[in-house]
Amino acid sequence: MIPALPEECDVLLRDGGIAHLRPLRPTDAAALHALVDRASERSTYLRFCTGGTGTAHAYMDRMTGPGYQGLALVALLRGRLAGVAECVGGGPGGRGDLGILLDDQCHGLGLGTVMLEHLAQEAAENGVKEIAADVLPENRTMLRVLADSGLPSTSTHADGMVRVLLSTGPSEELLARIEAREHEADRNSLAAVFAARSVAVIGAGRAPGGAGHRVLANLVEGGFAGAVHPVNPHAAEVCGLPALPAIGAVPGGAELAVIATPAAAVLDVARDCARHGVRGLVVLSAGFAEAGDIAAETELLRICRAAGMRLIGPNCLGIVNTATGLNASFLPRRPRAGGLGLMSQSGAVAAALVERAAAVGLGISSFASVGNKADVSGNDLLEYWEDDPATEVIALYLESFGNPRRFGRIARRVGAVKPIIVVKSGRGAAGGRAVRSHTAAAATPDAAVDALLRAAGVIREDGVRDMLDTARLLALQPLPAGGRVAIIGNSGGPQAMTADACERLGLTVPEPSPPTREALRARLRPAAAIGNPVDVTADGTAGELADAVRAALADPGFDAVLVVYTPPFGSGLAPTCEAVAAAAHGSAKTVLACVAGYDGLIGDRTPSYAFPEQAVHALARAAGYAAWRSRPADPPVEVPPVDGAAARRMVEQDLAAHPGGRWLDHAAAARLVACYGVRVTETVVAGDEEEAAAAATRLGPPVVLKATGPGLVHKSDVGGVEVGLRDAGEVRASYRKMAGRIGPAMTGALVQRVAAHGVEMIVGGVAYEAFGPLVMAGPGGVTAELLADHAFRAPPISHAEAARMLGELRCAPLLHGYRGRPAVDVEELEAHIIGVGRLMDDIPEIAELDLNPVIVTPSGAVAVDVRVRLAPAPPRPSPYRRRLR
Ligand code: ADP
Ligand code: MG
């Protein structure tokens, strides 16, 4: 076996620490011997079945010696070699032998498990199907690591040893275990930052305007329970606290360091923090990647990783945890405590969000301004907030995605327990330019962002006002069980606008039930309108309004009650709000209000919106999220018949012959997609009119003749497609005419049988650099672009997801039997979507793929035109290899 070396990476350990994984090098010999020498006699015995270290040393020399033929991986913790894992023997399709030795000091961190994960993945990619480990029965730790890994395993006992066989292939179970471990590690690493008990502010100046000074003042004023230390070699005291010359002088050390020095000093300060055991850095200083200094940012991250520190920023506003009073930010206003977990990639947006949230009565659990996101990103914060008891709703302002696919997976899981609201800016061309110059991040096309968020159940808002409107409803009120709204108020105009907005946004405004009508009639004045909306009239009192709310809440026909009150009519603002809040108190249904002109809270849990559309928007978003959350789980992605290896071979061979990539010809493209179950109609290649005529006779008329040539892309645009030719003679004549029309650009033709009449659809995909493939479906044929009716998804796409995709199309009724036409085989069309998704997911070198059209008939679906462009591409990050970016 010729080992392919795994790449180097950093991984989080169970306790939130960081290990560096890399291939074993011959120069590691001394460190391996030191590892053996540090090992206790018991560890050496358990690993090598002998008490002496001679065997162990010989073993290590074999690994670093010439001609070593295994896959071997080492782990470094704070620069020291702390573990080695190898898989030896076993060629493609075979079985390798596993060996792992860890530093005694590093047990319990999950280091062995993460090395096993990486090694198994490496082995799988080298064709090794199985890994065998021979373990002493008393080596409980190792047996547990193997059993809990998530790799399917069997064990047998022989000769006093336990032989554990692990299969290396991908599986749902393994992925779930890996994600659970990743979650635990990520949460713990951020918890160490947010729950820090001691904070140093480095670069806290005496001038009140400076960022460091403001952070210090916020920490002091925020009532932080832990220790706060200003670090400033030029001052004796700042904000009334004694200043220390350096982080090393902090008594008892600091768990968190906020760095506010000029950029030029940050790296040295970070190294100093690394030496003194700091767990997390918040770097406020600007002047890194956003200013073009990518090298400085890379070095900053490297320092943090080597020392096991998480890094927030650089170029950020800081972090807040209201549970511990930790306000390590220079936000101008102190956030109030509440249920919102808030992250912003822009400092300015962060400040505005915190300000507005406080103004409308929305409290924050924790907050992070992540700036350049060199390390900690939205993905990490989602992992942290997932089981943070104080966080009920998550709101993210994003400008870019570091690892969009990972975001999608995490968001889908977290979103099943807590709503996630995202504002992603940089949608259009101008916004995209603004965001790129701001964060130096590669943009993800907006259609892809949309597909990603939609599939993950994320609530996407266009702006931060909508974000806060939706967030406070979700944070303060129960989720609506459905979309049936009772509108209760004292003024016809605003109520009519409210009802209109409900219908526009997919909510319904049904009539109350007869008992509810009776109850309303009994309590309201005769002039009141008793229907939906319920209008208590301008003279209606606060008591009447509250009675109407109670009646609607008791009606099983409503999921939500929306009070529309126009002050100062009736009993006036304060008594009315009080009465409504009392009626809403403790209700299991969603209650919200539009008190004209008033954005804030009624009582302590009922949000009020200044305008009806705002309230309805928030309610519609909450109802949409509730529906997503309660829908039955999709069955796992069904696996269509696939010959992935053949497809991979074809692509590799073609790229070897054409290293820059190219459009495949029709025949090659058809063969490629066929590996993933995508059917292309039988097609004969003809070099001239005689061959075309012969093909027509062989296939049996009627046939289609299509011109081919290296530059011919849209054949029908140049008169290069003739449908319905009835015999060899017509084919010959048509060929001649086509050749005359097109000229030398036509070098041959394709002949196909005419497909049965059906609905023409397009199924396509594009691979984006950071995002990966995006699959598209829509009405097909030559007018596809004109109609702009498209649905997008990122693979993997399940049957259920493909069905939802088609359901989103305006042309969907065509598939289900429109105006007397028969319904077509939608499932076969879905299979094409799934197949294209899997193919593009598996092979990053497929840059573009188009099946246009796929002709869908009542008895099947077949593509009659297929185009595939190959281009060299780096491998995509594997979800089976957990690592820090
Ligand atoms: P291009 O997209 O390059 O113009 P296509 O091969 O997609 O060429 O053909 C154009 C149109 O001709 C299709 O949208 C379809 O309506 C029709 N067509 C092509 N091939 C067939 C076929 N085998 N059976 C029926 N109709 C066809
Ligand atoms: Mg076409």
PDB file of C-alpha atoms in Angstrom, residues 581-780:
ATOM      1  CA  ALA A 581     -51.662  41.665  28.961  1.00  0.00           C
ATOM      2  CA  ALA A 582     -53.771  40.178  31.741  1.00  0.00           C
ATOM      3  CA  ALA A 583     -56.020  38.379  29.246  1.00  0.00           C
ATOM      4  CA  ALA A 584     -52.985  37.008  27.391  1.00  0.00           C
ATOM      5  CA  HIS A 585     -51.154  35.952  30.517  1.00  0.00           C
ATOM      6  CA  GLY A 586     -50.306  32.268  30.607  1.00  0.00           C
ATOM      7  CA  SER A 587     -52.043  31.453  27.328  1.00  0.00           C
ATOM      8  CA  ALA A 588     -50.708  28.493  25.366  1.00  0.00           C
ATOM      9  CA  LYS A 589     -51.613  30.330  22.159  1.00  0.00           C
ATOM     10  CA  THR A 590     -49.628  33.093  20.549  1.00  0.00           C
ATOM     11  CA  VAL A 591     -50.781  36.572  21.491  1.00  0.00           C
ATOM     12  CA  LEU A 592     -49.316  39.710  19.974  1.00  0.00           C
ATOM     13  CA  ALA A 593     -50.445  43.264  19.484  1.00  0.00           C
ATOM     14  CA  CYS A 594     -50.273  46.182  17.190  1.00  0.00           C
ATOM     15  CA  VAL A 595     -50.719  49.201  19.387  1.00  0.00           C
ATOM     16  CA  ALA A 596     -50.508  51.891  16.728  1.00  0.00           C
ATOM     17  CA  GLY A 597     -47.171  53.655  16.912  1.00  0.00           C
ATOM     18  CA  TYR A 598     -45.847  51.619  19.834  1.00  0.00           C
ATOM     19  CA  ASP A 599     -42.934  49.215  19.421  1.00  0.00           C
ATOM     20  CA  GLY A 600     -42.297  47.446  22.680  1.00  0.00           C
ATOM     21  CA  LEU A 601     -43.822  45.208  25.285  1.00  0.00           C
ATOM     22  CA  ILE A 602     -47.285  44.960  26.765  1.00  0.00           C
ATOM     23  CA  GLY A 603     -47.018  43.463  30.220  1.00  0.00           C
ATOM     24  CA  ASP A 604     -43.837  41.429  30.290  1.00  0.00           C
ATOM     25  CA  ARG A 605     -44.400  38.868  27.512  1.00  0.00           C
ATOM     26  CA  THR A 606     -46.691  40.319  24.848  1.00  0.00           C
ATOM     27  CA  PRO A 607     -44.860  42.087  22.034  1.00  0.00           C
ATOM     28  CA  SER A 608     -46.446  45.108  20.422  1.00  0.00           C
ATOM     29  CA  TYR A 609     -45.600  46.403  16.966  1.00  0.00           C
ATOM     30  CA  ALA A 610     -46.046  49.941  15.704  1.00  0.00           C
ATOM     31  CA  PHE A 611     -47.544  48.865  12.366  1.00  0.00           C
ATOM     32  CA  PRO A 612     -49.913  45.996  11.506  1.00  0.00           C
ATOM     33  CA  GLU A 613     -47.649  44.625   8.738  1.00  0.00           C
ATOM     34  CA  GLN A 614     -44.813  44.251  11.229  1.00  0.00           C
ATOM     35  CA  ALA A 615     -46.916  42.188  13.595  1.00  0.00           C
ATOM     36  CA  VAL A 616     -48.308  40.019  10.804  1.00  0.00           C
ATOM     37  CA  HIS A 617     -44.862  39.473   9.343  1.00  0.00           C
ATOM     38  CA  ALA A 618     -43.519  38.243  12.681  1.00  0.00           C
ATOM     39  CA  LEU A 619     -46.515  35.970  13.160  1.00  0.00           C
ATOM     40  CA  ALA A 620     -46.222  34.518   9.653  1.00  0.00           C
ATOM     41  CA  ARG A 621     -42.539  33.765  10.232  1.00  0.00           C
ATOM     42  CA  ALA A 622     -43.289  32.093  13.540  1.00  0.00           C
ATOM     43  CA  ALA A 623     -46.046  30.002  11.933  1.00  0.00           C
ATOM     44  CA  GLY A 624     -43.759  29.002   9.056  1.00  0.00           C
ATOM     45  CA  TYR A 625     -41.039  27.950  11.465  1.00  0.00           C
ATOM     46  CA  ALA A 626     -43.520  26.025  13.622  1.00  0.00           C
ATOM     47  CA  ALA A 627     -44.760  24.174  10.546  1.00  0.00           C
ATOM     48  CA  TRP A 628     -41.199  23.300   9.521  1.00  0.00           C
ATOM     49  CA  ARG A 629     -40.388  22.083  13.004  1.00  0.00           C
ATOM     50  CA  SER A 630     -43.449  19.905  13.355  1.00  0.00           C
ATOM     51  CA  ARG A 631     -43.319  18.250   9.974  1.00  0.00           C
ATOM     52  CA  PRO A 632     -42.403  14.565  10.048  1.00  0.00           C
ATOM     53  CA  ALA A 633     -38.737  13.757   9.617  1.00  0.00           C
ATOM     54  CA  ASP A 634     -37.744  12.845   6.078  1.00  0.00           C
ATOM     55  CA  PRO A 635     -36.895   9.221   5.569  1.00  0.00           C
ATOM     56  CA  PRO A 636     -33.134   8.886   5.064  1.00  0.00           C
ATOM     57  CA  VAL A 637     -31.847   9.706   1.594  1.00  0.00           C
ATOM     58  CA  GLU A 638     -32.629   6.697  -0.555  1.00  0.00           C
ATOM     59  CA  VAL A 639     -29.655   5.395  -2.458  1.00  0.00           C
ATOM     60  CA  PRO A 640     -30.277   5.029  -6.177  1.00  0.00           C
ATOM     61  CA  PRO A 641     -28.205   2.504  -8.110  1.00  0.00           C
ATOM     62  CA  VAL A 642     -24.851   4.169  -8.469  1.00  0.00           C
ATOM     63  CA  ASP A 643     -21.534   3.296  -9.943  1.00  0.00           C
ATOM     64  CA  GLY A 644     -19.587   6.046  -8.277  1.00  0.00           C
ATOM     65  CA  ALA A 645     -16.216   4.466  -8.973  1.00  0.00           C
ATOM     66  CA  ALA A 646     -16.883   4.343 -12.719  1.00  0.00           C
ATOM     67  CA  ALA A 647     -17.972   7.989 -12.750  1.00  0.00           C
ATOM     68  CA  ARG A 648     -14.863   9.009 -10.805  1.00  0.00           C
ATOM     69  CA  ARG A 649     -12.665   7.090 -13.260  1.00  0.00           C
ATOM     70  CA  MET A 650     -14.276   8.740 -16.280  1.00  0.00           C
ATOM     71  CA  VAL A 651     -13.786  12.205 -14.818  1.00  0.00           C
ATOM     72  CA  GLU A 652     -10.186  11.536 -13.822  1.00  0.00           C
ATOM     73  CA  GLN A 653      -9.335  10.172 -17.256  1.00  0.00           C
ATOM     74  CA  ASP A 654     -10.885  13.101 -19.049  1.00  0.00           C
ATOM     75  CA  LEU A 655      -9.137  15.624 -16.824  1.00  0.00           C
ATOM     76  CA  ALA A 656      -5.841  13.824 -17.319  1.00  0.00           C
ATOM     77  CA  ALA A 657      -6.238  14.275 -21.087  1.00  0.00           C
ATOM     78  CA  HIS A 658      -7.595  17.847 -20.762  1.00  0.00           C
ATOM     79  CA  PRO A 659      -6.095  19.278 -17.564  1.00  0.00           C
ATOM     80  CA  GLY A 660      -7.880  22.611 -17.900  1.00  0.00           C
ATOM     81  CA  GLY A 661     -11.261  20.903 -18.053  1.00  0.00           C
ATOM     82  CA  ARG A 662     -13.810  21.078 -20.885  1.00  0.00           C
ATOM     83  CA  TRP A 663     -17.386  20.464 -21.962  1.00  0.00           C
ATOM     84  CA  LEU A 664     -17.893  16.735 -22.481  1.00  0.00           C
ATOM     85  CA  ASP A 665     -19.429  15.567 -25.714  1.00  0.00           C
ATOM     86  CA  HIS A 666     -22.970  14.246 -25.554  1.00  0.00           C
ATOM     87  CA  ALA A 667     -22.018  10.574 -25.429  1.00  0.00           C
ATOM     88  CA  ALA A 668     -19.489  11.009 -22.617  1.00  0.00           C
ATOM     89  CA  ALA A 669     -21.862  13.196 -20.633  1.00  0.00           C
ATOM     90  CA  ALA A 670     -24.640  10.631 -21.008  1.00  0.00           C
ATOM     91  CA  ARG A 671     -22.363   7.815 -19.829  1.00  0.00           C
ATOM     92  CA  LEU A 672     -21.323   9.860 -16.815  1.00  0.00           C
ATOM     93  CA  VAL A 673     -24.808  10.727 -15.589  1.00  0.00           C
ATOM     94  CA  ALA A 674     -25.950   7.142 -16.223  1.00  0.00           C
ATOM     95  CA  CYS A 675     -23.615   6.071 -13.391  1.00  0.00           C
ATOM     96  CA  TYR A 676     -26.026   7.865 -11.052  1.00  0.00           C
ATOM     97  CA  GLY A 677     -29.214   6.483 -12.526  1.00  0.00           C
ATOM     98  CA  VAL A 678     -29.955   9.463 -14.770  1.00  0.00           C
ATOM     99  CA  ARG A 679     -31.492   8.289 -18.039  1.00  0.00           C
ATOM    100  CA  VAL A 680     -30.580   9.944 -21.320  1.00  0.00           C
ATOM    101  CA  THR A 681     -32.447   8.839 -24.392  1.00  0.00           C
ATOM    102  CA  GLU A 682     -30.560   6.523 -26.766  1.00  0.00           C
ATOM    103  CA  THR A 683     -28.424   8.677 -29.041  1.00  0.00           C
ATOM    104  CA  VAL A 684     -26.454   7.693 -32.156  1.00  0.00           C
ATOM    105  CA  VAL A 685     -23.502   9.807 -33.272  1.00  0.00           C
ATOM    106  CA  ALA A 686     -23.305  10.425 -37.016  1.00  0.00           C
ATOM    107  CA  GLY A 687     -20.337  11.902 -38.890  1.00  0.00           C
ATOM    108  CA  ASP A 688     -22.243  12.684 -42.075  1.00  0.00           C
ATOM    109  CA  GLU A 689     -25.681  12.512 -43.694  1.00  0.00           C
ATOM    110  CA  GLU A 690     -25.363   8.841 -44.677  1.00  0.00           C
ATOM    111  CA  GLU A 691     -24.533   7.799 -41.132  1.00  0.00           C
ATOM    112  CA  ALA A 692     -27.408   9.928 -39.884  1.00  0.00           C
ATOM    113  CA  ALA A 693     -29.807   8.243 -42.302  1.00  0.00           C
ATOM    114  CA  ALA A 694     -28.590   4.808 -41.275  1.00  0.00           C
ATOM    115  CA  ALA A 695     -29.040   5.716 -37.615  1.00  0.00           C
ATOM    116  CA  ALA A 696     -32.606   6.820 -38.273  1.00  0.00           C
ATOM    117  CA  THR A 697     -33.385   3.503 -39.936  1.00  0.00           C
ATOM    118  CA  ARG A 698     -31.812   1.607 -37.065  1.00  0.00           C
ATOM    119  CA  LEU A 699     -33.584   3.559 -34.295  1.00  0.00           C
ATOM    120  CA  GLY A 700     -36.872   3.589 -36.173  1.00  0.00           C
ATOM    121  CA  PRO A 701     -38.590   6.832 -37.107  1.00  0.00           C
ATOM    122  CA  PRO A 702     -39.775   9.348 -36.207  1.00  0.00           C
ATOM    123  CA  VAL A 703     -36.371  10.717 -35.192  1.00  0.00           C
ATOM    124  CA  VAL A 704     -34.718  13.936 -34.114  1.00  0.00           C
ATOM    125  CA  LEU A 705     -31.592  15.231 -35.848  1.00  0.00           C
ATOM    126  CA  LYS A 706     -29.271  17.537 -33.875  1.00  0.00           C
ATOM    127  CA  ALA A 707     -26.203  19.306 -35.193  1.00  0.00           C
ATOM    128  CA  THR A 708     -22.989  18.906 -33.203  1.00  0.00           C
ATOM    129  CA  GLY A 709     -19.720  20.775 -33.288  1.00  0.00           C
ATOM    130  CA  PRO A 710     -17.169  22.015 -30.776  1.00  0.00           C
ATOM    131  CA  GLY A 711     -18.717  25.496 -30.473  1.00  0.00           C
ATOM    132  CA  LEU A 712     -22.384  24.537 -30.784  1.00  0.00           C
ATOM    133  CA  VAL A 713     -24.010  25.161 -27.421  1.00  0.00           C
ATOM    134  CA  HIS A 714     -27.638  26.076 -27.973  1.00  0.00           C
ATOM    135  CA  LYS A 715     -28.366  23.968 -31.018  1.00  0.00           C
ATOM    136  CA  SER A 716     -31.898  25.111 -31.688  1.00  0.00           C
ATOM    137  CA  ASP A 717     -30.794  28.774 -31.694  1.00  0.00           C
ATOM    138  CA  VAL A 718     -28.889  28.136 -34.935  1.00  0.00           C
ATOM    139  CA  GLY A 719     -31.474  25.863 -36.493  1.00  0.00           C
ATOM    140  CA  GLY A 720     -29.595  22.776 -35.406  1.00  0.00           C
ATOM    141  CA  VAL A 721     -32.522  20.699 -34.112  1.00  0.00           C
ATOM    142  CA  GLU A 722     -35.154  19.047 -36.342  1.00  0.00           C
ATOM    143  CA  VAL A 723     -37.843  17.038 -34.554  1.00  0.00           C
ATOM    144  CA  GLY A 724     -40.115  14.440 -36.171  1.00  0.00           C
ATOM    145  CA  LEU A 725     -38.205  13.304 -39.285  1.00  0.00           C
ATOM    146  CA  ARG A 726     -40.135  10.354 -40.729  1.00  0.00           C
ATOM    147  CA  ASP A 727     -37.608   8.450 -42.817  1.00  0.00           C
ATOM    148  CA  ALA A 728     -34.006   8.219 -43.986  1.00  0.00           C
ATOM    149  CA  GLY A 729     -34.727  10.552 -46.882  1.00  0.00           C
ATOM    150  CA  GLU A 730     -36.023  13.326 -44.619  1.00  0.00           C
ATOM    151  CA  VAL A 731     -32.995  12.869 -42.375  1.00  0.00           C
ATOM    152  CA  ARG A 732     -30.600  13.253 -45.331  1.00  0.00           C
ATOM    153  CA  ALA A 733     -32.379  16.352 -46.579  1.00  0.00           C
ATOM    154  CA  SER A 734     -32.532  17.855 -43.115  1.00  0.00           C
ATOM    155  CA  TYR A 735     -28.840  17.169 -42.532  1.00  0.00           C
ATOM    156  CA  ARG A 736     -27.941  18.974 -45.755  1.00  0.00           C
ATOM    157  CA  LYS A 737     -30.080  21.989 -44.888  1.00  0.00           C
ATOM    158  CA  MET A 738     -28.616  22.183 -41.400  1.00  0.00           C
ATOM    159  CA  ALA A 739     -25.053  21.954 -42.693  1.00  0.00           C
ATOM    160  CA  GLY A 740     -25.868  24.741 -45.133  1.00  0.00           C
ATOM    161  CA  ARG A 741     -27.333  26.942 -42.400  1.00  0.00           C
ATOM    162  CA  ILE A 742     -24.646  26.374 -39.801  1.00  0.00           C
ATOM    163  CA  GLY A 743     -21.589  26.017 -42.011  1.00  0.00           C
ATOM    164  CA  PRO A 744     -18.266  24.573 -40.817  1.00  0.00           C
ATOM    165  CA  ALA A 745     -19.248  24.932 -37.150  1.00  0.00           C
ATOM    166  CA  MET A 746     -21.290  21.759 -37.700  1.00  0.00           C
ATOM    167  CA  THR A 747     -18.975  18.747 -37.671  1.00  0.00           C
ATOM    168  CA  GLY A 748     -21.552  15.984 -37.262  1.00  0.00           C
ATOM    169  CA  ALA A 749     -24.925  15.173 -35.805  1.00  0.00           C
ATOM    170  CA  LEU A 750     -26.813  13.181 -33.211  1.00  0.00           C
ATOM    171  CA  VAL A 751     -29.840  11.092 -33.996  1.00  0.00           C
ATOM    172  CA  GLN A 752     -32.471  10.235 -31.389  1.00  0.00           C
ATOM    173  CA  ARG A 753     -35.920   8.728 -31.460  1.00  0.00           C
ATOM    174  CA  VAL A 754     -38.652  11.299 -30.796  1.00  0.00           C
ATOM    175  CA  ALA A 755     -39.540  11.044 -27.117  1.00  0.00           C
ATOM    176  CA  ALA A 756     -43.155  10.537 -26.112  1.00  0.00           C
ATOM    177  CA  HIS A 757     -45.097  13.732 -25.473  1.00  0.00           C
ATOM    178  CA  GLY A 758     -44.662  15.036 -21.950  1.00  0.00           C
ATOM    179  CA  VAL A 759     -43.712  17.963 -19.733  1.00  0.00           C
ATOM    180  CA  GLU A 760     -40.294  19.443 -20.479  1.00  0.00           C
ATOM    181  CA  MET A 761     -38.306  20.158 -17.321  1.00  0.00           C
ATOM    182  CA  ILE A 762     -34.752  21.251 -16.633  1.00  0.00           C
ATOM    183  CA  VAL A 763     -32.576  19.696 -13.957  1.00  0.00           C
ATOM    184  CA  GLY A 764     -29.167  21.273 -13.564  1.00  0.00           C
ATOM    185  CA  GLY A 765     -26.399  22.055 -11.182  1.00  0.00           C
ATOM    186  CA  VAL A 766     -23.451  24.380 -10.670  1.00  0.00           C
ATOM    187  CA  ALA A 767     -20.529  23.827  -8.302  1.00  0.00           C
ATOM    188  CA  TYR A 768     -19.451  26.915  -6.367  1.00  0.00           C
ATOM    189  CA  GLU A 769     -16.018  27.182  -4.850  1.00  0.00           C
ATOM    190  CA  ALA A 770     -16.809  27.565  -1.164  1.00  0.00           C
ATOM    191  CA  PHE A 771     -20.366  26.357  -1.206  1.00  0.00           C
ATOM    192  CA  GLY A 772     -20.226  23.204  -3.285  1.00  0.00           C
ATOM    193  CA  PRO A 773     -22.940  22.127  -5.692  1.00  0.00           C
ATOM    194  CA  LEU A 774     -26.318  23.748  -6.043  1.00  0.00           C
ATOM    195  CA  VAL A 775     -29.007  21.791  -7.874  1.00  0.00           C
ATOM    196  CA  MET A 776     -31.763  23.514  -9.793  1.00  0.00           C
ATOM    197  CA  ALA A 777     -35.080  22.357 -11.208  1.00  0.00           C
ATOM    198  CA  GLY A 778     -37.620  24.249 -13.289  1.00  0.00           C
ATOM    199  CA  PRO A 779     -39.626  24.208 -16.478  1.00  0.00           C
ATOM    200  CA  GLY A 780     -37.290  23.230 -19.301  1.00  0.00           C
TER     201      GLY A 780
END
